[in-house]
């Protein structure tokens, strides 16, 4: 983000990038695997998602056709390590049915090609089990759309840094970031990954401010 005026969120990006380095998200081998991961990661740790995706891969079931062609109960057993497996099996099948209806079952990375990301977002939000965070993760990490992803880490860190209005909605947080960060998928991809890393290592519920690369910017650390 060189040669741009430095905004508070851009400063956060620069500091985190200097501290942690490139995160190279999303850890997946295809856009469809990103989409599957975005559903499976709801309310669970990533290591559990990896086990579930590994089971899908081992069963040769990591495709829209395979998931739609198997019984929901069998799918649920395969993704059991991700938790809430019956709920998530239903959600995965709903997503796959959506992809098939959009004509991209064979190549889900083509979803919404040439379509306005805002319109595609609205369509995704209608799919059973796809909320704002999941829709935006699919847009950014599977489809390279320049859309900020907001999660619990983003909210916690933004609130502690006093960069968000009190009790901000998802859309308000997204707008606050979009106003200060270039609308480039690569930058937004990296920002979200860096915030997750910060949230895991330092900005935990009980924060480790003394070690945090943002401490000199943070009113929570220096009230
Ligand atoms: S200084 Fe503390 S509260 Fe502020 S971002 Fe870092 S870990 Fe979180």
PDB file of C-alpha atoms and ligand atoms in Angstrom:
ATOM      1  CA  UNK A   1       0.000   0.000   0.000  1.00  0.00           C
ATOM      2  CA  UNK A   2       2.899   2.334  -0.728  1.00  0.00           C
ATOM      3  CA  UNK A   3       2.334   5.953  -1.842  1.00  0.00           C
ATOM      4  CA  UNK A   4      -1.124   6.196  -0.285  1.00  0.00           C
ATOM      5  CA  UNK A   5      -2.099   8.434   2.630  1.00  0.00           C
ATOM      6  CA  UNK A   6      -1.821   6.332   5.764  1.00  0.00           C
ATOM      7  CA  UNK A   7      -5.152   5.823   7.515  1.00  0.00           C
ATOM      8  CA  UNK A   8      -5.587   4.104  10.911  1.00  0.00           C
ATOM      9  CA  UNK A   9      -6.691   0.781   9.376  1.00  0.00           C
ATOM     10  CA  UNK A  10      -3.881   1.044   6.817  1.00  0.00           C
ATOM     11  CA  UNK A  11      -1.447   1.587   9.688  1.00  0.00           C
ATOM     12  CA  UNK A  12      -2.784  -1.571  11.340  1.00  0.00           C
ATOM     13  CA  UNK A  13      -2.234  -3.449   8.088  1.00  0.00           C
ATOM     14  CA  UNK A  14       1.331  -2.170   7.718  1.00  0.00           C
ATOM     15  CA  UNK A  15       2.285  -2.983  11.312  1.00  0.00           C
ATOM     16  CA  UNK A  16       0.800  -6.467  11.194  1.00  0.00           C
ATOM     17  CA  UNK A  17       2.309  -7.246   7.830  1.00  0.00           C
ATOM     18  CA  UNK A  18       5.735  -6.124   9.044  1.00  0.00           C
ATOM     19  CA  UNK A  19       5.353  -8.258  12.178  1.00  0.00           C
ATOM     20  CA  UNK A  20       3.783 -11.464  10.864  1.00  0.00           C
ATOM     21  CA  UNK A  21       4.728 -11.374   7.164  1.00  0.00           C
ATOM     22  CA  UNK A  22       2.507 -12.577   4.306  1.00  0.00           C
ATOM     23  CA  UNK A  23      -0.175 -15.040   5.418  1.00  0.00           C
ATOM     24  CA  UNK A  24      -0.971 -16.488   1.954  1.00  0.00           C
ATOM     25  CA  UNK A  25      -4.600 -17.316   2.679  1.00  0.00           C
ATOM     26  CA  UNK A  26      -6.877 -19.179   2.073  1.00  0.00           C
ATOM     27  CA  UNK A  27      -5.340 -22.614   2.705  1.00  0.00           C
ATOM     28  CA  UNK A  28      -7.194 -24.522  -0.048  1.00  0.00           C
ATOM     29  CA  UNK A  29      -6.512 -26.195  -3.379  1.00  0.00           C
ATOM     30  CA  UNK A  30      -9.497 -24.795  -5.297  1.00  0.00           C
ATOM     31  CA  UNK A  31     -12.263 -22.165  -5.108  1.00  0.00           C
ATOM     32  CA  UNK A  32     -14.741 -24.939  -4.265  1.00  0.00           C
ATOM     33  CA  UNK A  33     -12.589 -26.083  -1.370  1.00  0.00           C
ATOM     34  CA  UNK A  34     -12.618 -22.485  -0.083  1.00  0.00           C
ATOM     35  CA  UNK A  35     -16.416 -22.461  -0.267  1.00  0.00           C
ATOM     36  CA  UNK A  36     -16.664 -25.784   1.576  1.00  0.00           C
ATOM     37  CA  UNK A  37     -14.205 -24.510   4.179  1.00  0.00           C
ATOM     38  CA  UNK A  38     -16.217 -21.297   4.631  1.00  0.00           C
ATOM     39  CA  UNK A  39     -19.246 -23.381   5.642  1.00  0.00           C
ATOM     40  CA  UNK A  40     -17.335 -25.903   7.734  1.00  0.00           C
ATOM     41  CA  UNK A  41     -15.419 -23.283   9.718  1.00  0.00           C
ATOM     42  CA  UNK A  42     -18.592 -21.847  11.207  1.00  0.00           C
ATOM     43  CA  UNK A  43     -18.285 -22.172  15.002  1.00  0.00           C
ATOM     44  CA  UNK A  44     -15.220 -24.368  14.952  1.00  0.00           C
ATOM     45  CA  UNK A  45     -11.435 -24.206  14.865  1.00  0.00           C
ATOM     46  CA  UNK A  46      -9.659 -24.534  11.531  1.00  0.00           C
ATOM     47  CA  UNK A  47      -7.842 -27.758  12.510  1.00  0.00           C
ATOM     48  CA  UNK A  48     -11.257 -29.475  12.683  1.00  0.00           C
ATOM     49  CA  UNK A  49     -12.142 -28.142   9.236  1.00  0.00           C
ATOM     50  CA  UNK A  50      -8.895 -29.564   7.856  1.00  0.00           C
ATOM     51  CA  UNK A  51      -9.820 -33.009   9.166  1.00  0.00           C
ATOM     52  CA  UNK A  52     -13.289 -32.802   7.617  1.00  0.00           C
ATOM     53  CA  UNK A  53     -11.939 -31.621   4.265  1.00  0.00           C
ATOM     54  CA  UNK A  54      -9.333 -34.378   4.416  1.00  0.00           C
ATOM     55  CA  UNK A  55     -12.138 -36.921   4.871  1.00  0.00           C
ATOM     56  CA  UNK A  56     -14.062 -35.454   1.920  1.00  0.00           C
ATOM     57  CA  UNK A  57     -10.944 -35.605  -0.233  1.00  0.00           C
ATOM     58  CA  UNK A  58     -10.160 -39.186   0.809  1.00  0.00           C
ATOM     59  CA  UNK A  59     -13.724 -40.172  -0.150  1.00  0.00           C
ATOM     60  CA  UNK A  60     -13.348 -38.385  -3.494  1.00  0.00           C
ATOM     61  CA  UNK A  61     -16.286 -36.227  -2.411  1.00  0.00           C
ATOM     62  CA  UNK A  62     -14.837 -32.745  -2.846  1.00  0.00           C
ATOM     63  CA  UNK A  63     -17.053 -31.682  -5.737  1.00  0.00           C
ATOM     64  CA  UNK A  64     -20.539 -30.315  -6.244  1.00  0.00           C
ATOM     65  CA  UNK A  65     -21.611 -33.483  -8.085  1.00  0.00           C
ATOM     66  CA  UNK A  66     -20.280 -35.804  -5.387  1.00  0.00           C
ATOM     67  CA  UNK A  67     -21.910 -33.880  -2.550  1.00  0.00           C
ATOM     68  CA  UNK A  68     -25.263 -33.667  -4.312  1.00  0.00           C
ATOM     69  CA  UNK A  69     -25.019 -37.344  -5.256  1.00  0.00           C
ATOM     70  CA  UNK A  70     -24.570 -38.665  -1.730  1.00  0.00           C
ATOM     71  CA  UNK A  71     -27.063 -39.122   1.069  1.00  0.00           C
ATOM     72  CA  UNK A  72     -27.063 -36.247   3.538  1.00  0.00           C
ATOM     73  CA  UNK A  73     -26.418 -38.667   6.407  1.00  0.00           C
ATOM     74  CA  UNK A  74     -23.284 -39.993   4.672  1.00  0.00           C
ATOM     75  CA  UNK A  75     -22.062 -36.474   4.044  1.00  0.00           C
ATOM     76  CA  UNK A  76     -22.663 -35.641   7.702  1.00  0.00           C
ATOM     77  CA  UNK A  77     -20.510 -38.581   8.802  1.00  0.00           C
ATOM     78  CA  UNK A  78     -17.649 -37.496   6.539  1.00  0.00           C
ATOM     79  CA  UNK A  79     -17.629 -33.953   7.931  1.00  0.00           C
ATOM     80  CA  UNK A  80     -18.197 -35.038  11.535  1.00  0.00           C
ATOM     81  CA  UNK A  81     -14.801 -33.642  12.719  1.00  0.00           C
ATOM     82  CA  UNK A  82     -16.020 -30.096  11.912  1.00  0.00           C
ATOM     83  CA  UNK A  83     -18.799 -30.273  14.523  1.00  0.00           C
ATOM     84  CA  UNK A  84     -22.503 -29.449  14.025  1.00  0.00           C
ATOM     85  CA  UNK A  85     -22.112 -31.988  11.234  1.00  0.00           C
ATOM     86  CA  UNK A  86     -25.810 -32.559  10.494  1.00  0.00           C
ATOM     87  CA  UNK A  87     -26.454 -28.829  10.234  1.00  0.00           C
ATOM     88  CA  UNK A  88     -23.363 -28.314   8.115  1.00  0.00           C
ATOM     89  CA  UNK A  89     -24.221 -31.227   5.810  1.00  0.00           C
ATOM     90  CA  UNK A  90     -27.543 -29.544   5.062  1.00  0.00           C
ATOM     91  CA  UNK A  91     -25.764 -26.240   4.462  1.00  0.00           C
ATOM     92  CA  UNK A  92     -23.161 -27.785   2.176  1.00  0.00           C
ATOM     93  CA  UNK A  93     -25.868 -29.419   0.103  1.00  0.00           C
ATOM     94  CA  UNK A  94     -27.743 -26.109  -0.113  1.00  0.00           C
ATOM     95  CA  UNK A  95     -24.598 -24.368  -1.321  1.00  0.00           C
ATOM     96  CA  UNK A  96     -23.974 -27.098  -3.895  1.00  0.00           C
ATOM     97  CA  UNK A  97     -27.574 -26.894  -5.108  1.00  0.00           C
ATOM     98  CA  UNK A  98     -27.093 -23.140  -5.519  1.00  0.00           C
ATOM     99  CA  UNK A  99     -23.884 -23.655  -7.504  1.00  0.00           C
ATOM    100  CA  UNK A 100     -25.627 -26.185  -9.729  1.00  0.00           C
ATOM    101  CA  UNK A 101     -28.560 -23.814 -10.267  1.00  0.00           C
ATOM    102  CA  UNK A 102     -26.084 -21.093 -11.249  1.00  0.00           C
ATOM    103  CA  UNK A 103     -24.613 -23.425 -13.874  1.00  0.00           C
ATOM    104  CA  UNK A 104     -21.156 -23.621 -12.284  1.00  0.00           C
ATOM    105  CA  UNK A 105     -21.246 -27.091 -10.719  1.00  0.00           C
ATOM    106  CA  UNK A 106     -18.293 -28.232 -12.837  1.00  0.00           C
ATOM    107  CA  UNK A 107     -16.245 -25.108 -12.110  1.00  0.00           C
ATOM    108  CA  UNK A 108     -17.496 -23.235  -9.012  1.00  0.00           C
ATOM    109  CA  UNK A 109     -14.700 -20.664  -9.395  1.00  0.00           C
ATOM    110  CA  UNK A 110     -16.755 -19.254 -12.264  1.00  0.00           C
ATOM    111  CA  UNK A 111     -19.584 -18.286  -9.931  1.00  0.00           C
ATOM    112  CA  UNK A 112     -20.751 -14.753 -10.654  1.00  0.00           C
ATOM    113  CA  UNK A 113     -18.201 -14.122 -13.421  1.00  0.00           C
ATOM    114  CA  UNK A 114     -19.034 -10.714 -14.857  1.00  0.00           C
ATOM    115  CA  UNK A 115     -21.646 -10.127 -12.158  1.00  0.00           C
ATOM    116  CA  UNK A 116     -21.592  -7.206  -9.722  1.00  0.00           C
ATOM    117  CA  UNK A 117     -20.208  -8.594  -6.407  1.00  0.00           C
ATOM    118  CA  UNK A 118     -22.970  -6.783  -4.495  1.00  0.00           C
ATOM    119  CA  UNK A 119     -25.631  -8.630  -6.500  1.00  0.00           C
ATOM    120  CA  UNK A 120     -23.829 -11.949  -6.074  1.00  0.00           C
ATOM    121  CA  UNK A 121     -23.593 -11.269  -2.332  1.00  0.00           C
ATOM    122  CA  UNK A 122     -27.358 -10.838  -2.166  1.00  0.00           C
ATOM    123  CA  UNK A 123     -27.842 -14.142  -3.994  1.00  0.00           C
ATOM    124  CA  UNK A 124     -25.431 -15.938  -1.657  1.00  0.00           C
ATOM    125  CA  UNK A 125     -27.208 -14.597   1.413  1.00  0.00           C
ATOM    126  CA  UNK A 126     -30.385 -16.340   0.297  1.00  0.00           C
ATOM    127  CA  UNK A 127     -28.643 -19.754   0.397  1.00  0.00           C
ATOM    128  CA  UNK A 128     -29.487 -21.744   3.537  1.00  0.00           C
ATOM    129  CA  UNK A 129     -26.709 -21.377   6.109  1.00  0.00           C
ATOM    130  CA  UNK A 130     -24.818 -18.587   4.348  1.00  0.00           C
ATOM    131  CA  UNK A 131     -24.610 -15.492   6.527  1.00  0.00           C
ATOM    132  CA  UNK A 132     -22.671 -12.304   5.904  1.00  0.00           C
ATOM    133  CA  UNK A 133     -19.284 -13.581   7.052  1.00  0.00           C
ATOM    134  CA  UNK A 134     -19.576 -16.790   5.026  1.00  0.00           C
ATOM    135  CA  UNK A 135     -20.790 -14.935   1.929  1.00  0.00           C
ATOM    136  CA  UNK A 136     -17.943 -12.445   2.149  1.00  0.00           C
ATOM    137  CA  UNK A 137     -15.353 -15.180   2.752  1.00  0.00           C
ATOM    138  CA  UNK A 138     -16.585 -16.907  -0.412  1.00  0.00           C
ATOM    139  CA  UNK A 139     -16.514 -13.646  -2.378  1.00  0.00           C
ATOM    140  CA  UNK A 140     -13.028 -12.661  -1.237  1.00  0.00           C
ATOM    141  CA  UNK A 141     -11.206 -15.968  -0.905  1.00  0.00           C
ATOM    142  CA  UNK A 142     -12.895 -18.127  -3.559  1.00  0.00           C
ATOM    143  CA  UNK A 143     -13.748 -15.489  -6.138  1.00  0.00           C
ATOM    144  CA  UNK A 144     -11.175 -12.698  -5.605  1.00  0.00           C
ATOM    145  CA  UNK A 145     -13.823  -9.999  -5.109  1.00  0.00           C
ATOM    146  CA  UNK A 146     -12.590  -6.963  -3.153  1.00  0.00           C
ATOM    147  CA  UNK A 147     -14.905  -7.393  -0.155  1.00  0.00           C
ATOM    148  CA  UNK A 148     -13.783  -7.028   3.490  1.00  0.00           C
ATOM    149  CA  UNK A 149     -14.517 -10.064   5.688  1.00  0.00           C
ATOM    150  CA  UNK A 150     -15.635  -9.299   9.237  1.00  0.00           C
ATOM    151  CA  UNK A 151     -15.408 -11.814  12.053  1.00  0.00           C
ATOM    152  CA  UNK A 152     -15.203 -11.831  15.834  1.00  0.00           C
ATOM    153  CA  UNK A 153     -11.473 -11.047  15.715  1.00  0.00           C
ATOM    154  CA  UNK A 154     -12.094  -8.015  13.497  1.00  0.00           C
ATOM    155  CA  UNK A 155     -14.691  -6.691  15.904  1.00  0.00           C
ATOM    156  CA  UNK A 156     -12.642  -7.275  19.036  1.00  0.00           C
ATOM    157  CA  UNK A 157      -9.475  -5.739  17.606  1.00  0.00           C
ATOM    158  CA  UNK A 158     -11.305  -2.801  15.987  1.00  0.00           C
ATOM    159  CA  UNK A 159     -13.146  -2.010  19.216  1.00  0.00           C
ATOM    160  CA  UNK A 160      -9.996  -2.178  21.347  1.00  0.00           C
ATOM    161  CA  UNK A 161      -8.187   0.085  18.890  1.00  0.00           C
ATOM    162  CA  UNK A 162     -11.182   2.474  18.965  1.00  0.00           C
ATOM    163  CA  UNK A 163     -11.518   2.225  15.185  1.00  0.00           C
ATOM    164  CA  UNK A 164     -15.192   1.209  15.232  1.00  0.00           C
ATOM    165  CA  UNK A 165     -18.375   2.851  16.424  1.00  0.00           C
ATOM    166  CA  UNK A 166     -19.822   1.286  19.565  1.00  0.00           C
ATOM    167  CA  UNK A 167     -21.924  -1.839  18.900  1.00  0.00           C
ATOM    168  CA  UNK A 168     -21.251  -1.491  15.183  1.00  0.00           C
ATOM    169  CA  UNK A 169     -23.200  -3.767  12.856  1.00  0.00           C
ATOM    170  CA  UNK A 170     -21.449  -6.104  10.441  1.00  0.00           C
ATOM    171  CA  UNK A 171     -22.041  -3.666   7.596  1.00  0.00           C
ATOM    172  CA  UNK A 172     -20.781  -0.701   9.647  1.00  0.00           C
ATOM    173  CA  UNK A 173     -17.542  -2.540  10.407  1.00  0.00           C
ATOM    174  CA  UNK A 174     -17.189  -3.490   6.761  1.00  0.00           C
ATOM    175  CA  UNK A 175     -17.746   0.124   5.689  1.00  0.00           C
ATOM    176  CA  UNK A 176     -15.222   1.448   8.232  1.00  0.00           C
ATOM    177  CA  UNK A 177     -12.568  -0.851   6.776  1.00  0.00           C
ATOM    178  CA  UNK A 178     -13.559  -0.229   3.159  1.00  0.00           C
ATOM    179  CA  UNK A 179     -13.263   3.523   3.714  1.00  0.00           C
ATOM    180  CA  UNK A 180      -9.611   3.207   4.721  1.00  0.00           C
ATOM    181  CA  UNK A 181      -8.201   0.199   2.895  1.00  0.00           C
ATOM    182  CA  UNK A 182      -7.753   0.023  -0.897  1.00  0.00           C
ATOM    183  CA  UNK A 183     -10.490  -1.933  -2.651  1.00  0.00           C
ATOM    184  CA  UNK A 184      -8.062  -4.635  -3.761  1.00  0.00           C
ATOM    185  CA  UNK A 185      -8.734  -8.304  -3.126  1.00  0.00           C
ATOM    186  CA  UNK A 186      -5.069  -9.037  -2.360  1.00  0.00           C
ATOM    187  CA  UNK A 187      -4.917  -6.357   0.351  1.00  0.00           C
ATOM    188  CA  UNK A 188      -8.254  -7.291   1.929  1.00  0.00           C
ATOM    189  CA  UNK A 189      -7.300 -10.973   1.810  1.00  0.00           C
ATOM    190  CA  UNK A 190      -4.101 -10.229   3.688  1.00  0.00           C
ATOM    191  CA  UNK A 191      -5.711  -7.829   6.173  1.00  0.00           C
ATOM    192  CA  UNK A 192      -8.274 -10.364   7.333  1.00  0.00           C
ATOM    193  CA  UNK A 193      -5.666 -13.108   7.650  1.00  0.00           C
ATOM    194  CA  UNK A 194      -3.398 -10.777   9.655  1.00  0.00           C
ATOM    195  CA  UNK A 195      -6.224  -9.783  12.011  1.00  0.00           C
ATOM    196  CA  UNK A 196      -6.989 -13.452  12.649  1.00  0.00           C
ATOM    197  CA  UNK A 197      -3.322 -14.055  13.426  1.00  0.00           C
ATOM    198  CA  UNK A 198      -3.246 -11.091  15.813  1.00  0.00           C
ATOM    199  CA  UNK A 199      -6.446 -12.265  17.481  1.00  0.00           C
ATOM    200  CA  UNK A 200      -5.019 -15.743  18.024  1.00  0.00           C
ATOM    201  CA  UNK A 201      -1.582 -14.701  19.236  1.00  0.00           C
ATOM    202  CA  UNK A 202      -2.038 -11.430  21.081  1.00  0.00           C
ATOM    203  CA  UNK A 203      -5.482  -9.848  21.034  1.00  0.00           C
ATOM    204  CA  UNK A 204      -7.139 -12.722  22.862  1.00  0.00           C
ATOM    205  CA  UNK A 205     -10.039 -12.294  25.280  1.00  0.00           C
ATOM    206  CA  UNK A 206      -7.252 -11.706  27.841  1.00  0.00           C
ATOM    207  CA  UNK A 207      -4.889  -9.742  25.597  1.00  0.00           C
ATOM    208  CA  UNK A 208      -1.103  -9.960  25.629  1.00  0.00           C
ATOM    209  CA  UNK A 209      -0.623  -6.243  24.995  1.00  0.00           C
ATOM    210  CA  UNK A 210       2.979  -6.127  26.169  1.00  0.00           C
ATOM    211  CA  UNK A 211       3.999  -8.242  23.145  1.00  0.00           C
ATOM    212  CA  UNK A 212       1.554  -6.815  20.584  1.00  0.00           C
ATOM    213  CA  UNK A 213       2.870  -5.032  17.471  1.00  0.00           C
ATOM    214  CA  UNK A 214      -0.059  -2.570  17.716  1.00  0.00           C
ATOM    215  CA  UNK A 215       0.416  -1.568  21.335  1.00  0.00           C
ATOM    216  CA  UNK A 216       1.681   1.972  20.568  1.00  0.00           C
ATOM    217  CA  UNK A 217      -1.539   2.584  18.552  1.00  0.00           C
ATOM    218  CA  UNK A 218      -3.917   1.072  21.050  1.00  0.00           C
ATOM    219  CA  UNK A 219      -5.932   2.951  23.684  1.00  0.00           C
ATOM    220  CA  UNK A 220      -6.869  -0.393  25.295  1.00  0.00           C
ATOM    221  CA  UNK A 221      -3.201  -0.997  26.102  1.00  0.00           C
ATOM    222  CA  UNK A 222      -2.667   2.601  27.286  1.00  0.00           C
ATOM    223  CA  UNK A 223      -6.006   3.711  28.744  1.00  0.00           C
TER     224      UNK A 223
HETATM  225  S1  LIG B   1      -2.388  -3.724  22.286  1.00  0.00           S
HETATM  226 FE1  LIG B   1      -3.619  -5.273  23.357  1.00  0.00          FE
HETATM  227  S2  LIG B   1      -5.763  -4.685  23.084  1.00  0.00           S
HETATM  228 FE2  LIG B   1      -4.531  -3.507  21.613  1.00  0.00          FE
HETATM  229  S3  LIG B   1      -4.618  -4.721  19.732  1.00  0.00           S
HETATM  230 FE3  LIG B   1      -2.781  -5.374  20.837  1.00  0.00          FE
HETATM  231  S4  LIG B   1      -3.367  -7.117  22.108  1.00  0.00           S
HETATM  232 FE4  LIG B   1      -5.252  -6.075  21.404  1.00  0.00          FE
END
